CSV table of N, CA and C in Angstrom, one decimal:
chain,number,residue,atom,x,y,z
A,1,MET,N,0.8,-1.2,0.0
A,1,MET,CA,0.0,0.0,0.0
A,1,MET,C,0.9,1.2,0.0
A,2,ASN,N,0.4,2.3,-0.7
A,2,ASN,CA,1.1,3.6,-0.7
A,2,ASN,C,1.5,4.0,0.7
A,3,SER,N,2.5,4.8,0.7
A,3,SER,CA,3.0,5.4,2.0
A,3,SER,C,1.9,6.3,2.6
A,4,PRO,N,1.8,6.4,4.0
A,4,PRO,CA,0.8,7.2,4.6
A,4,PRO,C,0.9,8.7,4.1
A,5,GLU,N,2.1,9.1,3.7
A,5,GLU,CA,2.2,10.5,3.2
A,5,GLU,C,1.6,10.6,1.9
A,6,LYS,N,1.7,9.7,1.0
A,6,LYS,CA,1.0,9.7,-0.3
A,6,LYS,C,-0.5,9.6,-0.1
A,7,LEU,N,-1.0,8.7,0.8
A,7,LEU,CA,-2.4,8.5,1.1
A,7,LEU,C,-3.0,9.9,1.6
A,8,LYS,N,-2.2,10.6,2.4
A,8,LYS,CA,-2.7,11.8,3.0
A,8,LYS,C,-3.0,12.9,1.9
A,9,ASN,N,-2.4,12.8,0.8
A,9,ASN,CA,-2.5,13.8,-0.4
A,9,ASN,C,-3.7,13.4,-1.3
A,10,GLU,N,-4.2,12.2,-1.2
A,10,GLU,CA,-5.3,11.8,-2.1
A,10,GLU,C,-6.6,12.1,-1.4
A,11,LYS,N,-7.6,12.6,-2.1
A,11,LYS,CA,-8.9,13.1,-1.6
A,11,LYS,C,-9.9,11.9,-1.5
A,12,PHE,N,-9.9,11.1,-2.6
A,12,PHE,CA,-10.9,10.1,-2.7
A,12,PHE,C,-10.4,8.7,-2.8
A,13,VAL,N,-11.3,7.8,-2.4
A,13,VAL,CA,-11.2,6.4,-2.5
A,13,VAL,C,-12.2,5.9,-3.5
A,14,TYR,N,-12.0,5.0,-4.4
A,14,TYR,CA,-13.0,4.3,-5.2
A,14,TYR,C,-13.2,3.0,-4.6
A,15,LEU,N,-14.2,2.8,-3.9
A,15,LEU,CA,-14.6,1.6,-3.2
A,15,LEU,C,-15.5,0.7,-4.1
A,16,THR,N,-15.1,-0.6,-4.1
A,16,THR,CA,-15.8,-1.5,-5.0
A,16,THR,C,-16.4,-2.7,-3.9
A,17,THR,N,-17.7,-2.8,-4.0
A,17,THR,CA,-18.2,-3.9,-3.1
A,17,THR,C,-19.0,-4.8,-4.1
A,18,LYS,N,-19.3,-6.0,-3.7
A,18,LYS,CA,-20.0,-7.0,-4.5
A,18,LYS,C,-21.5,-6.8,-4.1
A,19,GLY,N,-22.3,-6.5,-5.2
A,19,GLY,CA,-23.8,-6.3,-5.1
A,19,GLY,C,-24.4,-7.5,-4.3
A,20,ARG,N,-25.0,-7.2,-3.2
A,20,ARG,CA,-25.7,-8.3,-2.3
A,20,ARG,C,-26.8,-9.1,-3.0
A,21,LYS,N,-27.5,-8.5,-4.0
A,21,LYS,CA,-28.5,-9.1,-4.9
A,21,LYS,C,-28.0,-9.5,-6.2
A,22,SER,N,-27.3,-8.6,-6.9
A,22,SER,CA,-26.9,-8.8,-8.3
A,22,SER,C,-25.6,-9.6,-8.4
A,23,GLY,N,-24.8,-9.5,-7.3
A,23,GLY,CA,-23.4,-10.1,-7.4
A,23,GLY,C,-22.4,-9.4,-8.3
A,24,LYS,N,-22.9,-8.2,-8.8
A,24,LYS,CA,-22.1,-7.4,-9.7
A,24,LYS,C,-21.3,-6.4,-8.9
A,25,ASP,N,-20.1,-6.0,-9.4
A,25,ASP,CA,-19.3,-5.0,-8.7
A,25,ASP,C,-20.1,-3.6,-8.7
A,26,HIS,N,-19.9,-3.0,-7.5
A,26,HIS,CA,-20.6,-1.7,-7.3
A,26,HIS,C,-19.5,-0.7,-6.8
A,27,GLU,N,-19.2,0.3,-7.6
A,27,GLU,CA,-18.2,1.2,-7.2
A,27,GLU,C,-18.7,2.6,-6.8
A,28,VAL,N,-18.2,3.2,-5.8
A,28,VAL,CA,-18.6,4.5,-5.4
A,28,VAL,C,-17.3,5.3,-5.0
A,29,GLU,N,-17.4,6.6,-5.2
A,29,GLU,CA,-16.4,7.5,-4.9
A,29,GLU,C,-16.7,8.2,-3.5
A,30,LEU,N,-15.7,8.1,-2.5
A,30,LEU,CA,-15.9,8.5,-1.2
A,30,LEU,C,-14.7,9.2,-0.6
A,31,TRP,N,-14.9,10.1,0.3
A,31,TRP,CA,-13.8,10.6,1.1
A,31,TRP,C,-13.4,9.5,2.1
A,32,PHE,N,-12.0,9.5,2.4
A,32,PHE,CA,-11.5,8.5,3.2
A,32,PHE,C,-10.3,9.1,4.1
A,33,ALA,N,-9.9,8.4,5.1
A,33,ALA,CA,-8.8,8.8,5.8
A,33,ALA,C,-7.9,7.5,6.1
A,34,HIS,N,-6.7,7.6,6.3
A,34,HIS,CA,-5.7,6.5,6.6
A,34,HIS,C,-5.2,6.8,8.0
A,35,SER,N,-5.3,5.8,8.9
A,35,SER,CA,-4.7,5.9,10.2
A,35,SER,C,-4.3,4.5,10.8
A,36,ASN,N,-3.2,4.5,11.3
A,36,ASN,CA,-2.7,3.1,11.9
A,36,ASN,C,-2.9,2.0,11.0
A,37,GLY,N,-2.6,2.1,9.7
A,37,GLY,CA,-2.6,1.0,8.8
A,37,GLY,C,-4.0,0.7,8.3
A,38,LYS,N,-5.0,1.4,8.7
A,38,LYS,CA,-6.3,1.2,8.3
A,38,LYS,C,-6.9,2.3,7.5
A,39,ILE,N,-7.9,1.9,6.6
A,39,ILE,CA,-8.7,3.0,5.8
A,39,ILE,C,-10.0,3.2,6.6
A,40,TYR,N,-10.4,4.4,6.8
A,40,TYR,CA,-11.7,4.7,7.4
A,40,TYR,C,-12.6,5.5,6.3
A,41,LEU,N,-13.9,5.2,6.4
A,41,LEU,CA,-14.9,5.9,5.6
A,41,LEU,C,-16.1,6.2,6.6
A,42,SER,N,-17.0,7.0,6.2
A,42,SER,CA,-18.1,7.3,7.1
A,42,SER,C,-19.2,7.6,6.2
A,43,HIS,N,-20.5,7.4,6.8
A,43,HIS,CA,-21.7,7.8,6.1
A,43,HIS,C,-22.8,8.1,7.0
A,44,GLU,N,-23.4,9.2,7.0
A,44,GLU,CA,-24.5,9.6,7.8
A,44,GLU,C,-25.9,9.2,7.3
A,45,GLY,N,-26.7,8.7,8.3
A,45,GLY,CA,-28.0,8.3,7.9
A,45,GLY,C,-28.2,6.9,7.7
A,46,GLU,N,-29.3,6.6,6.9
A,46,GLU,CA,-29.7,5.3,6.5
A,46,GLU,C,-28.5,4.7,5.7
A,47,TYR,N,-28.3,3.3,5.9
A,47,TYR,CA,-27.3,2.6,5.1
A,47,TYR,C,-27.6,2.6,3.7
A,48,THR,N,-26.6,2.9,2.9
A,48,THR,CA,-26.7,2.9,1.5
A,48,THR,C,-26.4,1.5,0.9
A,49,ASP,N,-26.5,1.4,-0.4
A,49,ASP,CA,-26.2,0.1,-1.0
A,49,ASP,C,-24.9,-0.4,-0.7
A,50,TRP,N,-23.8,0.4,-0.7
A,50,TRP,CA,-22.5,0.1,-0.6
A,50,TRP,C,-22.3,-0.4,0.8
A,51,ILE,N,-22.9,0.2,1.8
A,51,ILE,CA,-22.8,-0.3,3.2
A,51,ILE,C,-23.5,-1.7,3.4
A,52,ARG,N,-24.7,-1.8,2.8
A,52,ARG,CA,-25.3,-3.1,2.9
A,52,ARG,C,-24.7,-4.1,2.2
A,53,ASN,N,-24.0,-3.8,1.1
A,53,ASN,CA,-23.2,-4.8,0.4
A,53,ASN,C,-22.0,-5.3,1.2
A,54,LEU,N,-21.3,-4.4,1.8
A,54,LEU,CA,-20.1,-4.8,2.6
A,54,LEU,C,-20.6,-5.6,3.9
A,55,LEU,N,-21.8,-5.3,4.3
A,55,LEU,CA,-22.2,-6.1,5.5
A,55,LEU,C,-22.5,-7.6,5.1
A,56,LYS,N,-22.9,-7.7,3.9
A,56,LYS,CA,-23.1,-9.1,3.4
A,56,LYS,C,-21.8,-9.8,3.0
A,57,ASP,N,-20.9,-9.1,2.3
A,57,ASP,CA,-19.6,-9.6,2.0
A,57,ASP,C,-18.5,-8.5,2.2
A,58,SER,N,-17.8,-8.8,3.3
A,58,SER,CA,-16.8,-7.7,3.8
A,58,SER,C,-15.6,-7.6,2.9
A,59,ASN,N,-15.4,-8.4,1.9
A,59,ASN,CA,-14.3,-8.3,0.9
A,59,ASN,C,-14.5,-7.1,0.0
A,60,VAL,N,-13.7,-6.1,0.1
A,60,VAL,CA,-13.8,-4.9,-0.8
A,60,VAL,C,-12.5,-4.7,-1.5
A,61,ARG,N,-12.6,-3.8,-2.6
A,61,ARG,CA,-11.5,-3.4,-3.3
A,61,ARG,C,-11.5,-1.9,-3.3
A,62,MET,N,-10.3,-1.2,-3.2
A,62,MET,CA,-10.2,0.2,-3.2
A,62,MET,C,-9.2,0.6,-4.2
A,63,LYS,N,-9.4,1.6,-4.8
A,63,LYS,CA,-8.5,2.4,-5.7
A,63,LYS,C,-8.2,3.7,-5.1
A,64,ILE,N,-7.0,3.9,-4.8
A,64,ILE,CA,-6.5,5.2,-4.2
A,64,ILE,C,-5.2,5.6,-4.9
A,65,GLY,N,-5.3,6.7,-5.6
A,65,GLY,CA,-4.2,7.3,-6.3
A,65,GLY,C,-3.6,6.3,-7.3
A,66,GLY,N,-4.4,5.6,-7.9
A,66,GLY,CA,-4.0,4.7,-9.0
A,66,GLY,C,-3.6,3.3,-8.5
A,67,GLU,N,-3.5,3.1,-7.1
A,67,GLU,CA,-3.2,1.8,-6.6
A,67,GLU,C,-4.5,1.1,-6.2
A,68,VAL,N,-4.5,-0.2,-6.5
A,68,VAL,CA,-5.6,-1.1,-6.2
A,68,VAL,C,-5.2,-1.9,-4.9
A,69,ILE,N,-6.1,-1.8,-3.9
A,69,ILE,CA,-5.9,-2.4,-2.5
A,69,ILE,C,-7.1,-3.3,-2.2
A,70,GLN,N,-6.9,-4.5,-1.8
A,70,GLN,CA,-7.9,-5.4,-1.3
A,70,GLN,C,-8.1,-5.1,0.1
A,71,GLY,N,-9.2,-5.4,0.7
A,71,GLY,CA,-9.4,-5.3,2.1
A,71,GLY,C,-10.6,-6.0,2.7
A,72,GLN,N,-10.7,-6.0,4.1
A,72,GLN,CA,-11.8,-6.5,4.7
A,72,GLN,C,-12.5,-5.3,5.5
A,73,ALA,N,-13.8,-5.1,5.3
A,73,ALA,CA,-14.4,-3.9,5.9
A,73,ALA,C,-15.5,-4.4,6.9
A,74,LYS,N,-15.6,-3.5,7.9
A,74,LYS,CA,-16.5,-3.7,9.0
A,74,LYS,C,-17.0,-2.4,9.5
A,75,ILE,N,-18.1,-2.3,10.2
A,75,ILE,CA,-18.6,-1.1,10.8
A,75,ILE,C,-17.9,-1.1,12.2
A,76,ALA,N,-17.2,0.1,12.5
A,76,ALA,CA,-16.6,0.2,13.8
A,76,ALA,C,-17.7,0.4,14.9
A,77,ILE,N,-17.5,-0.3,16.0
A,77,ILE,CA,-18.5,-0.3,17.0
A,77,ILE,C,-18.5,1.0,17.8
A,78,ASN,N,-19.6,1.5,18.2
A,78,ASN,CA,-19.7,2.7,18.9
A,78,ASN,C,-18.9,2.6,20.3
A,79,GLY,N,-18.1,3.6,20.5
A,79,GLY,CA,-17.2,3.6,21.7
A,79,GLY,C,-16.0,2.8,21.6
A,80,SER,N,-15.7,2.2,20.4
A,80,SER,CA,-14.5,1.5,20.3
A,80,SER,C,-13.3,2.4,19.9
A,81,ALA,N,-12.2,1.9,20.1
A,81,ALA,CA,-10.9,2.7,19.8
A,81,ALA,C,-10.8,2.9,18.3
A,82,GLU,N,-11.3,1.9,17.5
A,82,GLU,CA,-11.3,2.0,16.0
A,82,GLU,C,-12.2,3.1,15.6
A,83,ARG,N,-13.4,3.2,16.2
A,83,ARG,CA,-14.3,4.2,15.8
A,83,ARG,C,-13.7,5.6,16.0
A,84,GLU,N,-13.2,5.8,17.3
A,84,GLU,CA,-12.6,7.0,17.7
A,84,GLU,C,-11.5,7.4,16.8
A,85,ASP,N,-10.6,6.5,16.4
A,85,ASP,CA,-9.5,6.7,15.6
A,85,ASP,C,-10.0,7.1,14.2
A,86,GLY,N,-11.0,6.4,13.6
A,86,GLY,CA,-11.6,6.8,12.4
A,86,GLY,C,-12.3,8.1,12.3
A,87,MET,N,-13.0,8.4,13.4
A,87,MET,CA,-13.7,9.8,13.4
A,87,MET,C,-12.6,10.9,13.4
A,88,ARG,N,-11.6,10.7,14.3
A,88,ARG,CA,-10.6,11.8,14.3
A,88,ARG,C,-9.8,11.9,13.0
A,89,ALA,N,-9.4,10.8,12.4
A,89,ALA,CA,-8.7,10.8,11.1
A,89,ALA,C,-9.5,11.4,10.0
A,90,LEU,N,-10.7,11.0,9.9
A,90,LEU,CA,-11.6,11.6,8.8
A,90,LEU,C,-11.8,13.1,9.0
A,91,TYR,N,-12.2,13.5,10.2
A,91,TYR,CA,-12.5,14.9,10.5
A,91,TYR,C,-11.1,15.8,10.2
A,92,GLU,N,-10.1,15.3,10.8
A,92,GLU,CA,-8.8,16.1,10.8
A,92,GLU,C,-8.3,16.2,9.3
A,93,LYS,N,-8.5,15.2,8.5
A,93,LYS,CA,-8.0,15.2,7.1
A,93,LYS,C,-8.7,16.3,6.4
A,94,TYR,N,-10.0,16.5,6.5
A,94,TYR,CA,-10.7,17.4,5.7
A,94,TYR,C,-11.1,18.8,6.3
A,95,TYR,N,-11.0,18.8,7.7
A,95,TYR,CA,-11.5,20.0,8.4
A,95,TYR,C,-10.5,20.5,9.4
A,96,GLY,N,-9.5,19.7,9.9
A,96,GLY,CA,-8.5,20.3,10.8
A,96,GLY,C,-8.8,19.7,12.3
A,97,PRO,N,-8.0,20.1,13.2
A,97,PRO,CA,-8.2,19.7,14.6
A,97,PRO,C,-9.6,19.8,15.2
A,98,ALA,N,-9.9,18.9,16.0
A,98,ALA,CA,-11.3,18.9,16.6
A,98,ALA,C,-11.2,18.4,18.1
A,99,THR,N,-12.1,18.9,18.9
A,99,THR,CA,-12.2,18.4,20.2
A,99,THR,C,-13.1,17.0,20.2
A,100,LYS,N,-13.0,16.3,21.3
A,100,LYS,CA,-13.7,15.1,21.3
A,100,LYS,C,-15.2,15.3,21.3
A,101,GLU,N,-15.7,16.4,21.8
A,101,GLU,CA,-17.1,16.9,21.7
A,101,GLU,C,-17.5,17.1,20.3
A,102,ALA,N,-16.7,17.8,19.6
A,102,ALA,CA,-17.0,18.2,18.2
A,102,ALA,C,-17.0,16.9,17.4
A,103,LEU,N,-16.1,15.9,17.6
A,103,LEU,CA,-16.1,14.7,16.9
A,103,LEU,C,-17.4,13.9,17.2
A,104,GLU,N,-17.8,13.8,18.4
A,104,GLU,CA,-19.0,13.1,18.8
A,104,GLU,C,-20.2,13.7,18.2
A,105,ASP,N,-20.3,15.0,18.2
A,105,ASP,CA,-21.4,15.8,17.5
A,105,ASP,C,-21.4,15.5,16.1
A,106,TRP,N,-20.3,15.7,15.4
A,106,TRP,CA,-20.2,15.5,13.9
A,106,TRP,C,-20.6,14.1,13.4
A,107,PHE,N,-20.2,13.1,14.2
A,107,PHE,CA,-20.4,11.7,13.8
A,107,PHE,C,-21.6,11.0,14.5
A,108,GLU,N,-22.4,11.8,15.3
A,108,GLU,CA,-23.4,11.2,16.1
A,108,GLU,C,-24.4,10.3,15.3
A,109,LEU,N,-24.7,10.7,14.0
A,109,LEU,CA,-25.6,9.9,13.3
A,109,LEU,C,-25.0,9.1,12.1
A,110,SER,N,-23.6,9.0,12.3
A,110,SER,CA,-22.8,8.4,11.2
A,110,SER,C,-22.3,7.0,11.6
A,111,ALA,N,-22.2,6.1,10.5
A,111,ALA,CA,-21.6,4.9,10.6
A,111,ALA,C,-20.1,5.2,10.2
A,112,VAL,N,-19.1,4.6,11.0
A,112,VAL,CA,-17.7,4.7,10.6
A,112,VAL,C,-17.3,3.3,10.2
A,113,ILE,N,-16.8,3.2,9.0
A,113,ILE,CA,-16.4,1.9,8.5
A,113,ILE,C,-14.8,1.9,8.4
A,114,GLU,N,-14.4,0.7,9.0
A,114,GLU,CA,-12.9,0.4,9.1
A,114,GLU,C,-12.6,-0.6,8.1
A,115,ILE,N,-11.5,-0.4,7.3
A,115,ILE,CA,-11.1,-1.4,6.3
A,115,ILE,C,-9.7,-1.7,6.6
A,116,ASN,N,-9.4,-3.0,6.7
A,116,ASN,CA,-8.1,-3.5,7.1
A,116,ASN,C,-7.6,-4.0,5.7
A,117,PRO,N,-6.5,-3.4,5.1
A,117,PRO,CA,-6.0,-3.9,3.9
A,117,PRO,C,-5.4,-5.3,4.0
A,118,LYS,N,-5.5,-6.0,3.1
A,118,LYS,CA,-4.9,-7.5,3.0
A,118,LYS,C,-3.5,-7.4,2.6
């Protein structure tokens, strides 16, 4: 996987999940952050197709800056260190430093997805 420094400069990940009904590849463009060797994504509100897809099959493919990376995805559990790390990494990448209270407010209605590259 690219160095953390290169990942920091990339704005988007192109995430491919396997369609839970169709079995076809489903690609979406998303904001992402990299921290402690993991990729983090988030989504506010109802689960979208890509989240429901990865809940059925956690194997995902990511394209970041021209590199293709395979990974295992899961939703980070509320209150877990992974969720906290993902919230901070995502917020700080796009908006700058934040307090714990700001992060909790910003991600209150959001799922944080943790992807472990293979």
